[in-house]
Amino acid sequence: MPSKSILEQKQAIVADLAEKIKASPAGVVVNYQGITVDADTKMRKALREAGVSYMVMKNSLTGRACEEVGLGDMKQYLTGMTAIAIGGEDPVAPAKVLKEYAEKIESFEILAGYLDGQVVDKETVAKLADIPSKEVLIAKFLGSIKSPLYGLAYALQAVVDKDGEAAPEAAPAEAAAEAAPEA
């Protein structure tokens, strides 16, 4: 049986991990077997830049932390060489970065994830990764709002242009009509 100090250390690790999971909107569990050091370094850098925490931890500790936050179903995916990526503000960031590496490296595999307190399977994580970034979604939304306004502006400009063209043609005819009675 482990000593009291080792148990306290493990409990602190589990509590810290549980707090990180609880505070995050989403996360992904992967099997990192077969990734090279170079690819792992690049992936970790990409995850850091996206505001994602990536940890390799014993499956038993990760499982306990997941149980503490109500994600007990995650334990079924914690077999083999697993790591967990915990998202920051952007809930799709962990899925996006890890899906990119899962497509590049044959043995690297997304196992499952969690989103808003619910365990999701790898297909849902893949769908989450396919969602455009927040900036792209905002740009598309603004473009969809702007498009009808541009159409209205073009229609109004066409009416103004049409009235503007008709007025100069009518003016000489009116001038001729006014000039005739004077003569």
mmCIF file with all atom_site columns, C-alpha atoms in Angstrom:
data_model
loop_
_atom_site.group_PDB
_atom_site.id
_atom_site.type_symbol
_atom_site.label_atom_id
_atom_site.label_alt_id
_atom_site.label_comp_id
_atom_site.label_asym_id
_atom_site.label_entity_id
_atom_site.label_seq_id
_atom_site.pdbx_PDB_ins_code
_atom_site.Cartn_x
_atom_site.Cartn_y
_atom_site.Cartn_z
_atom_site.occupancy
_atom_site.B_iso_or_equiv
_atom_site.pdbx_formal_charge
_atom_site.auth_seq_id
_atom_site.auth_comp_id
_atom_site.auth_asym_id
_atom_site.auth_atom_id
_atom_site.pdbx_PDB_model_num
ATOM 1   C CA . MET A 1 1   ? 0.000   0.000  0.000   1.00 0.00 ? 1   MET A CA 1
ATOM 2   C CA . PRO A 1 2   ? 1.346   3.447  -0.921  1.00 0.00 ? 2   PRO A CA 1
ATOM 3   C CA . SER A 1 3   ? 2.462   5.791  1.789   1.00 0.00 ? 3   SER A CA 1
ATOM 4   C CA . LYS A 1 4   ? 0.286   8.579  3.082   1.00 0.00 ? 4   LYS A CA 1
ATOM 5   C CA . SER A 1 5   ? 2.345   11.271 1.322   1.00 0.00 ? 5   SER A CA 1
ATOM 6   C CA . ILE A 1 6   ? 2.016   9.518  -2.054  1.00 0.00 ? 6   ILE A CA 1
ATOM 7   C CA . LEU A 1 7   ? -1.752  9.197  -1.588  1.00 0.00 ? 7   LEU A CA 1
ATOM 8   C CA . GLU A 1 8   ? -1.953  12.899 -0.721  1.00 0.00 ? 8   GLU A CA 1
ATOM 9   C CA . GLN A 1 9   ? 0.033   13.778 -3.852  1.00 0.00 ? 9   GLN A CA 1
ATOM 10  C CA . LYS A 1 10  ? -2.265  11.675 -6.016  1.00 0.00 ? 10  LYS A CA 1
ATOM 11  C CA . GLN A 1 11  ? -5.354  13.214 -4.404  1.00 0.00 ? 11  GLN A CA 1
ATOM 12  C CA . ALA A 1 12  ? -3.957  16.680 -5.105  1.00 0.00 ? 12  ALA A CA 1
ATOM 13  C CA . ILE A 1 13  ? -3.309  15.734 -8.748  1.00 0.00 ? 13  ILE A CA 1
ATOM 14  C CA . VAL A 1 14  ? -6.842  14.356 -9.118  1.00 0.00 ? 14  VAL A CA 1
ATOM 15  C CA . ALA A 1 15  ? -8.363  17.448 -7.468  1.00 0.00 ? 15  ALA A CA 1
ATOM 16  C CA . ASP A 1 16  ? -6.358  19.775 -9.733  1.00 0.00 ? 16  ASP A CA 1
ATOM 17  C CA . LEU A 1 17  ? -7.318  17.850 -12.870 1.00 0.00 ? 17  LEU A CA 1
ATOM 18  C CA . ALA A 1 18  ? -10.968 17.704 -11.794 1.00 0.00 ? 18  ALA A CA 1
ATOM 19  C CA . GLU A 1 19  ? -10.975 21.483 -11.291 1.00 0.00 ? 19  GLU A CA 1
ATOM 20  C CA . LYS A 1 20  ? -9.498  22.046 -14.766 1.00 0.00 ? 20  LYS A CA 1
ATOM 21  C CA . ILE A 1 21  ? -12.065 19.727 -16.370 1.00 0.00 ? 21  ILE A CA 1
ATOM 22  C CA . LYS A 1 22  ? -14.925 21.348 -14.482 1.00 0.00 ? 22  LYS A CA 1
ATOM 23  C CA . ALA A 1 23  ? -13.823 24.850 -15.538 1.00 0.00 ? 23  ALA A CA 1
ATOM 24  C CA . SER A 1 24  ? -13.478 23.965 -19.219 1.00 0.00 ? 24  SER A CA 1
ATOM 25  C CA . PRO A 1 25  ? -16.277 23.843 -21.789 1.00 0.00 ? 25  PRO A CA 1
ATOM 26  C CA . ALA A 1 26  ? -14.789 20.886 -23.677 1.00 0.00 ? 26  ALA A CA 1
ATOM 27  C CA . GLY A 1 27  ? -11.948 18.410 -23.815 1.00 0.00 ? 27  GLY A CA 1
ATOM 28  C CA . VAL A 1 28  ? -10.677 15.447 -25.800 1.00 0.00 ? 28  VAL A CA 1
ATOM 29  C CA . VAL A 1 29  ? -9.076  12.141 -24.785 1.00 0.00 ? 29  VAL A CA 1
ATOM 30  C CA . VAL A 1 30  ? -6.604  10.649 -27.258 1.00 0.00 ? 30  VAL A CA 1
ATOM 31  C CA . ASN A 1 31  ? -4.455  7.566  -27.657 1.00 0.00 ? 31  ASN A CA 1
ATOM 32  C CA . TYR A 1 32  ? -1.063  9.126  -28.347 1.00 0.00 ? 32  TYR A CA 1
ATOM 33  C CA . GLN A 1 33  ? 0.741   5.891  -29.142 1.00 0.00 ? 33  GLN A CA 1
ATOM 34  C CA . GLY A 1 34  ? 3.079   6.117  -32.122 1.00 0.00 ? 34  GLY A CA 1
ATOM 35  C CA . ILE A 1 35  ? 3.518   9.883  -32.217 1.00 0.00 ? 35  ILE A CA 1
ATOM 36  C CA . THR A 1 36  ? 7.113   10.984 -32.753 1.00 0.00 ? 36  THR A CA 1
ATOM 37  C CA . VAL A 1 37  ? 8.816   13.445 -30.445 1.00 0.00 ? 37  VAL A CA 1
ATOM 38  C CA . ASP A 1 38  ? 8.944   16.025 -33.231 1.00 0.00 ? 38  ASP A CA 1
ATOM 39  C CA . ALA A 1 39  ? 5.231   15.682 -34.029 1.00 0.00 ? 39  ALA A CA 1
ATOM 40  C CA . ASP A 1 40  ? 4.372   15.693 -30.311 1.00 0.00 ? 40  ASP A CA 1
ATOM 41  C CA . THR A 1 41  ? 6.344   18.908 -29.806 1.00 0.00 ? 41  THR A CA 1
ATOM 42  C CA . LYS A 1 42  ? 4.590   20.593 -32.727 1.00 0.00 ? 42  LYS A CA 1
ATOM 43  C CA . MET A 1 43  ? 1.195   19.382 -31.521 1.00 0.00 ? 43  MET A CA 1
ATOM 44  C CA . ARG A 1 44  ? 1.798   20.616 -27.971 1.00 0.00 ? 44  ARG A CA 1
ATOM 45  C CA . LYS A 1 45  ? 2.862   24.007 -29.343 1.00 0.00 ? 45  LYS A CA 1
ATOM 46  C CA . ALA A 1 46  ? -0.305  24.228 -31.464 1.00 0.00 ? 46  ALA A CA 1
ATOM 47  C CA . LEU A 1 47  ? -2.411  23.266 -28.451 1.00 0.00 ? 47  LEU A CA 1
ATOM 48  C CA . ARG A 1 48  ? -0.728  25.895 -26.249 1.00 0.00 ? 48  ARG A CA 1
ATOM 49  C CA . GLU A 1 49  ? -1.296  28.569 -28.902 1.00 0.00 ? 49  GLU A CA 1
ATOM 50  C CA . ALA A 1 50  ? -4.982  27.583 -28.982 1.00 0.00 ? 50  ALA A CA 1
ATOM 51  C CA . GLY A 1 51  ? -5.237  27.892 -25.189 1.00 0.00 ? 51  GLY A CA 1
ATOM 52  C CA . VAL A 1 52  ? -5.537  24.133 -24.594 1.00 0.00 ? 52  VAL A CA 1
ATOM 53  C CA . SER A 1 53  ? -3.912  22.215 -21.707 1.00 0.00 ? 53  SER A CA 1
ATOM 54  C CA . TYR A 1 54  ? -2.553  18.823 -22.764 1.00 0.00 ? 54  TYR A CA 1
ATOM 55  C CA . MET A 1 55  ? -1.591  16.249 -20.142 1.00 0.00 ? 55  MET A CA 1
ATOM 56  C CA . VAL A 1 56  ? -0.382  12.687 -20.159 1.00 0.00 ? 56  VAL A CA 1
ATOM 57  C CA . MET A 1 57  ? -1.542  11.171 -16.903 1.00 0.00 ? 57  MET A CA 1
ATOM 58  C CA . LYS A 1 58  ? -2.258  7.745  -15.480 1.00 0.00 ? 58  LYS A CA 1
ATOM 59  C CA . ASN A 1 59  ? -5.630  6.474  -16.639 1.00 0.00 ? 59  ASN A CA 1
ATOM 60  C CA . SER A 1 60  ? -6.702  5.770  -13.061 1.00 0.00 ? 60  SER A CA 1
ATOM 61  C CA . LEU A 1 61  ? -6.052  9.381  -12.013 1.00 0.00 ? 61  LEU A CA 1
ATOM 62  C CA . THR A 1 62  ? -7.816  10.777 -15.078 1.00 0.00 ? 62  THR A CA 1
ATOM 63  C CA . GLY A 1 63  ? -10.738 8.425  -14.429 1.00 0.00 ? 63  GLY A CA 1
ATOM 64  C CA . ARG A 1 64  ? -11.062 9.565  -10.820 1.00 0.00 ? 64  ARG A CA 1
ATOM 65  C CA . ALA A 1 65  ? -10.972 13.209 -11.847 1.00 0.00 ? 65  ALA A CA 1
ATOM 66  C CA . CYS A 1 66  ? -13.665 12.567 -14.468 1.00 0.00 ? 66  CYS A CA 1
ATOM 67  C CA . GLU A 1 67  ? -15.825 10.808 -11.875 1.00 0.00 ? 67  GLU A CA 1
ATOM 68  C CA . GLU A 1 68  ? -15.502 13.788 -9.529  1.00 0.00 ? 68  GLU A CA 1
ATOM 69  C CA . VAL A 1 69  ? -16.986 16.122 -12.135 1.00 0.00 ? 69  VAL A CA 1
ATOM 70  C CA . GLY A 1 70  ? -19.746 13.766 -13.277 1.00 0.00 ? 70  GLY A CA 1
ATOM 71  C CA . LEU A 1 71  ? -18.037 12.341 -16.357 1.00 0.00 ? 71  LEU A CA 1
ATOM 72  C CA . GLY A 1 72  ? -17.778 8.761  -15.078 1.00 0.00 ? 72  GLY A CA 1
ATOM 73  C CA . ASP A 1 73  ? -18.651 7.383  -18.536 1.00 0.00 ? 73  ASP A CA 1
ATOM 74  C CA . MET A 1 74  ? -15.254 8.638  -19.728 1.00 0.00 ? 74  MET A CA 1
ATOM 75  C CA . LYS A 1 75  ? -13.513 5.798  -17.849 1.00 0.00 ? 75  LYS A CA 1
ATOM 76  C CA . GLN A 1 76  ? -14.429 3.286  -20.568 1.00 0.00 ? 76  GLN A CA 1
ATOM 77  C CA . TYR A 1 77  ? -12.171 5.178  -23.008 1.00 0.00 ? 77  TYR A CA 1
ATOM 78  C CA . LEU A 1 78  ? -9.185  5.354  -20.652 1.00 0.00 ? 78  LEU A CA 1
ATOM 79  C CA . THR A 1 79  ? -7.202  2.314  -21.764 1.00 0.00 ? 79  THR A CA 1
ATOM 80  C CA . GLY A 1 80  ? -3.723  2.206  -23.194 1.00 0.00 ? 80  GLY A CA 1
ATOM 81  C CA . MET A 1 81  ? -1.558  5.267  -23.678 1.00 0.00 ? 81  MET A CA 1
ATOM 82  C CA . THR A 1 82  ? -3.982  8.147  -23.227 1.00 0.00 ? 82  THR A CA 1
ATOM 83  C CA . ALA A 1 83  ? -3.695  11.886 -22.821 1.00 0.00 ? 83  ALA A CA 1
ATOM 84  C CA . ILE A 1 84  ? -6.317  14.526 -22.180 1.00 0.00 ? 84  ILE A CA 1
ATOM 85  C CA . ALA A 1 85  ? -6.588  17.923 -23.836 1.00 0.00 ? 85  ALA A CA 1
ATOM 86  C CA . ILE A 1 86  ? -8.610  20.423 -21.835 1.00 0.00 ? 86  ILE A CA 1
ATOM 87  C CA . GLY A 1 87  ? -10.015 23.400 -23.691 1.00 0.00 ? 87  GLY A CA 1
ATOM 88  C CA . GLY A 1 88  ? -9.856  27.000 -22.589 1.00 0.00 ? 88  GLY A CA 1
ATOM 89  C CA . GLU A 1 89  ? -12.325 29.581 -23.855 1.00 0.00 ? 89  GLU A CA 1
ATOM 90  C CA . ASP A 1 90  ? -12.814 28.026 -27.288 1.00 0.00 ? 90  ASP A CA 1
ATOM 91  C CA . PRO A 1 91  ? -14.675 24.701 -26.952 1.00 0.00 ? 91  PRO A CA 1
ATOM 92  C CA . VAL A 1 92  ? -13.699 23.512 -30.439 1.00 0.00 ? 92  VAL A CA 1
ATOM 93  C CA . ALA A 1 93  ? -9.961  24.235 -30.147 1.00 0.00 ? 93  ALA A CA 1
ATOM 94  C CA . PRO A 1 94  ? -8.892  20.871 -28.648 1.00 0.00 ? 94  PRO A CA 1
ATOM 95  C CA . ALA A 1 95  ? -10.916 18.925 -31.204 1.00 0.00 ? 95  ALA A CA 1
ATOM 96  C CA . LYS A 1 96  ? -9.591  20.968 -34.147 1.00 0.00 ? 96  LYS A CA 1
ATOM 97  C CA . VAL A 1 97  ? -5.905  20.622 -33.277 1.00 0.00 ? 97  VAL A CA 1
ATOM 98  C CA . LEU A 1 98  ? -6.072  16.962 -32.299 1.00 0.00 ? 98  LEU A CA 1
ATOM 99  C CA . LYS A 1 99  ? -8.129  15.985 -35.348 1.00 0.00 ? 99  LYS A CA 1
ATOM 100 C CA . GLU A 1 100 ? -5.451  17.511 -37.554 1.00 0.00 ? 100 GLU A CA 1
ATOM 101 C CA . TYR A 1 101 ? -2.811  15.294 -35.942 1.00 0.00 ? 101 TYR A CA 1
ATOM 102 C CA . ALA A 1 102 ? -5.049  12.232 -35.906 1.00 0.00 ? 102 ALA A CA 1
ATOM 103 C CA . GLU A 1 103 ? -5.379  12.589 -39.692 1.00 0.00 ? 103 GLU A CA 1
ATOM 104 C CA . LYS A 1 104 ? -1.598  12.913 -40.134 1.00 0.00 ? 104 LYS A CA 1
ATOM 105 C CA . ILE A 1 105 ? -0.488  10.127 -37.783 1.00 0.00 ? 105 ILE A CA 1
ATOM 106 C CA . GLU A 1 106 ? -2.060  6.727  -38.329 1.00 0.00 ? 106 GLU A CA 1
ATOM 107 C CA . SER A 1 107 ? -1.606  5.369  -34.790 1.00 0.00 ? 107 SER A CA 1
ATOM 108 C CA . PHE A 1 108 ? -2.662  8.627  -33.049 1.00 0.00 ? 108 PHE A CA 1
ATOM 109 C CA . GLU A 1 109 ? -6.381  8.344  -32.354 1.00 0.00 ? 109 GLU A CA 1
ATOM 110 C CA . ILE A 1 110 ? -9.139  10.436 -30.825 1.00 0.00 ? 110 ILE A CA 1
ATOM 111 C CA . LEU A 1 111 ? -10.999 8.222  -28.337 1.00 0.00 ? 111 LEU A CA 1
ATOM 112 C CA . ALA A 1 112 ? -13.719 10.471 -26.901 1.00 0.00 ? 112 ALA A CA 1
ATOM 113 C CA . GLY A 1 113 ? -14.326 13.841 -25.350 1.00 0.00 ? 113 GLY A CA 1
ATOM 114 C CA . TYR A 1 114 ? -16.661 15.903 -23.261 1.00 0.00 ? 114 TYR A CA 1
ATOM 115 C CA . LEU A 1 115 ? -18.735 18.941 -24.097 1.00 0.00 ? 115 LEU A CA 1
ATOM 116 C CA . ASP A 1 116 ? -20.700 21.011 -21.594 1.00 0.00 ? 116 ASP A CA 1
ATOM 117 C CA . GLY A 1 117 ? -20.572 18.295 -18.942 1.00 0.00 ? 117 GLY A CA 1
ATOM 118 C CA . GLN A 1 118 ? -21.513 15.389 -21.234 1.00 0.00 ? 118 GLN A CA 1
ATOM 119 C CA . VAL A 1 119 ? -19.270 12.596 -22.516 1.00 0.00 ? 119 VAL A CA 1
ATOM 120 C CA . VAL A 1 120 ? -19.248 12.453 -26.327 1.00 0.00 ? 120 VAL A CA 1
ATOM 121 C CA . ASP A 1 121 ? -17.890 9.807  -28.680 1.00 0.00 ? 121 ASP A CA 1
ATOM 122 C CA . LYS A 1 122 ? -15.136 10.277 -31.248 1.00 0.00 ? 122 LYS A CA 1
ATOM 123 C CA . GLU A 1 123 ? -17.618 10.932 -34.086 1.00 0.00 ? 123 GLU A CA 1
ATOM 124 C CA . THR A 1 124 ? -19.080 13.863 -32.153 1.00 0.00 ? 124 THR A CA 1
ATOM 125 C CA . VAL A 1 125 ? -15.561 15.164 -31.474 1.00 0.00 ? 125 VAL A CA 1
ATOM 126 C CA . ALA A 1 126 ? -14.838 14.958 -35.217 1.00 0.00 ? 126 ALA A CA 1
ATOM 127 C CA . LYS A 1 127 ? -18.025 16.900 -35.998 1.00 0.00 ? 127 LYS A CA 1
ATOM 128 C CA . LEU A 1 128 ? -17.061 19.475 -33.397 1.00 0.00 ? 128 LEU A CA 1
ATOM 129 C CA . ALA A 1 129 ? -13.662 19.841 -35.058 1.00 0.00 ? 129 ALA A CA 1
ATOM 130 C CA . ASP A 1 130 ? -15.360 20.571 -38.399 1.00 0.00 ? 130 ASP A CA 1
ATOM 131 C CA . ILE A 1 131 ? -17.195 23.608 -36.996 1.00 0.00 ? 131 ILE A CA 1
ATOM 132 C CA . PRO A 1 132 ? -15.653 26.798 -38.373 1.00 0.00 ? 132 PRO A CA 1
ATOM 133 C CA . SER A 1 133 ? -13.863 29.074 -35.939 1.00 0.00 ? 133 SER A CA 1
ATOM 134 C CA . LYS A 1 134 ? -15.738 31.768 -34.048 1.00 0.00 ? 134 LYS A CA 1
ATOM 135 C CA . GLU A 1 135 ? -14.294 34.473 -36.293 1.00 0.00 ? 135 GLU A CA 1
ATOM 136 C CA . VAL A 1 136 ? -15.428 32.674 -39.461 1.00 0.00 ? 136 VAL A CA 1
ATOM 137 C CA . LEU A 1 137 ? -18.932 32.159 -38.043 1.00 0.00 ? 137 LEU A CA 1
ATOM 138 C CA . ILE A 1 138 ? -19.188 35.849 -37.109 1.00 0.00 ? 138 ILE A CA 1
ATOM 139 C CA . ALA A 1 139 ? -18.002 36.873 -40.574 1.00 0.00 ? 139 ALA A CA 1
ATOM 140 C CA . LYS A 1 140 ? -20.573 34.583 -42.222 1.00 0.00 ? 140 LYS A CA 1
ATOM 141 C CA . PHE A 1 141 ? -23.318 35.958 -39.982 1.00 0.00 ? 141 PHE A CA 1
ATOM 142 C CA . LEU A 1 142 ? -22.390 39.558 -40.735 1.00 0.00 ? 142 LEU A CA 1
ATOM 143 C CA . GLY A 1 143 ? -22.197 38.735 -44.434 1.00 0.00 ? 143 GLY A CA 1
ATOM 144 C CA . SER A 1 144 ? -25.693 37.268 -44.335 1.00 0.00 ? 144 SER A CA 1
ATOM 145 C CA . ILE A 1 145 ? -27.003 40.389 -42.607 1.00 0.00 ? 145 ILE A CA 1
ATOM 146 C CA . LYS A 1 146 ? -25.156 42.710 -44.965 1.00 0.00 ? 146 LYS A CA 1
ATOM 147 C CA . SER A 1 147 ? -26.289 41.012 -48.173 1.00 0.00 ? 147 SER A CA 1
ATOM 148 C CA . PRO A 1 148 ? -29.977 42.074 -47.995 1.00 0.00 ? 148 PRO A CA 1
ATOM 149 C CA . LEU A 1 149 ? -28.908 45.608 -47.065 1.00 0.00 ? 149 LEU A CA 1
ATOM 150 C CA . TYR A 1 150 ? -26.680 45.787 -50.137 1.00 0.00 ? 150 TYR A CA 1
ATOM 151 C CA . GLY A 1 151 ? -29.593 44.554 -52.254 1.00 0.00 ? 151 GLY A CA 1
ATOM 152 C CA . LEU A 1 152 ? -31.820 47.269 -50.824 1.00 0.00 ? 152 LEU A CA 1
ATOM 153 C CA . ALA A 1 153 ? -29.125 49.896 -51.401 1.00 0.00 ? 153 ALA A CA 1
ATOM 154 C CA . TYR A 1 154 ? -28.670 48.808 -55.027 1.00 0.00 ? 154 TYR A CA 1
ATOM 155 C CA . ALA A 1 155 ? -32.451 48.875 -55.595 1.00 0.00 ? 155 ALA A CA 1
ATOM 156 C CA . LEU A 1 156 ? -32.761 52.354 -54.100 1.00 0.00 ? 156 LEU A CA 1
ATOM 157 C CA . GLN A 1 157 ? -29.806 53.559 -56.149 1.00 0.00 ? 157 GLN A CA 1
ATOM 158 C CA . ALA A 1 158 ? -31.443 52.161 -59.288 1.00 0.00 ? 158 ALA A CA 1
ATOM 159 C CA . VAL A 1 159 ? -34.626 54.096 -58.486 1.00 0.00 ? 159 VAL A CA 1
ATOM 160 C CA . VAL A 1 160 ? -32.618 57.279 -57.900 1.00 0.00 ? 160 VAL A CA 1
ATOM 161 C CA . ASP A 1 161 ? -30.671 56.771 -61.129 1.00 0.00 ? 161 ASP A CA 1
ATOM 162 C CA . LYS A 1 162 ? -33.878 56.120 -63.076 1.00 0.00 ? 162 LYS A CA 1
ATOM 163 C CA . ASP A 1 163 ? -35.563 59.239 -61.669 1.00 0.00 ? 163 ASP A CA 1
ATOM 164 C CA . GLY A 1 164 ? -32.428 61.247 -62.299 1.00 0.00 ? 164 GLY A CA 1
ATOM 165 C CA . GLU A 1 165 ? -32.347 60.182 -65.967 1.00 0.00 ? 165 GLU A CA 1
ATOM 166 C CA . ALA A 1 166 ? -36.047 60.862 -66.486 1.00 0.00 ? 166 ALA A CA 1
ATOM 167 C CA . ALA A 1 167 ? -35.910 64.384 -65.067 1.00 0.00 ? 167 ALA A CA 1
ATOM 168 C CA . PRO A 1 168 ? -33.386 65.835 -67.553 1.00 0.00 ? 168 PRO A CA 1
ATOM 169 C CA . GLU A 1 169 ? -35.334 64.401 -70.504 1.00 0.00 ? 169 GLU A CA 1
ATOM 170 C CA . ALA A 1 170 ? -38.598 65.842 -69.193 1.00 0.00 ? 170 ALA A CA 1
ATOM 171 C CA . ALA A 1 171 ? -37.094 69.240 -68.504 1.00 0.00 ? 171 ALA A CA 1
ATOM 172 C CA . PRO A 1 172 ? -36.518 70.216 -72.185 1.00 0.00 ? 172 PRO A CA 1
ATOM 173 C CA . ALA A 1 173 ? -40.079 69.157 -73.081 1.00 0.00 ? 173 ALA A CA 1
ATOM 174 C CA . GLU A 1 174 ? -41.481 71.274 -70.240 1.00 0.00 ? 174 GLU A CA 1
ATOM 175 C CA . ALA A 1 175 ? -39.272 74.184 -71.280 1.00 0.00 ? 175 ALA A CA 1
ATOM 176 C CA . ALA A 1 176 ? -40.576 73.889 -74.852 1.00 0.00 ? 176 ALA A CA 1
ATOM 177 C CA . ALA A 1 177 ? -44.181 73.805 -73.606 1.00 0.00 ? 177 ALA A CA 1
ATOM 178 C CA . GLU A 1 178 ? -43.613 76.875 -71.471 1.00 0.00 ? 178 GLU A CA 1
ATOM 179 C CA . ALA A 1 179 ? -41.862 78.723 -74.300 1.00 0.00 ? 179 ALA A CA 1
ATOM 180 C CA . ALA A 1 180 ? -44.677 78.096 -76.801 1.00 0.00 ? 180 ALA A CA 1
ATOM 181 C CA . PRO A 1 181 ? -47.415 80.056 -75.032 1.00 0.00 ? 181 PRO A CA 1
ATOM 182 C CA . GLU A 1 182 ? -45.153 83.078 -74.681 1.00 0.00 ? 182 GLU A CA 1
ATOM 183 C CA . ALA A 1 183 ? -44.613 83.280 -78.344 1.00 0.00 ? 183 ALA A CA 1
#
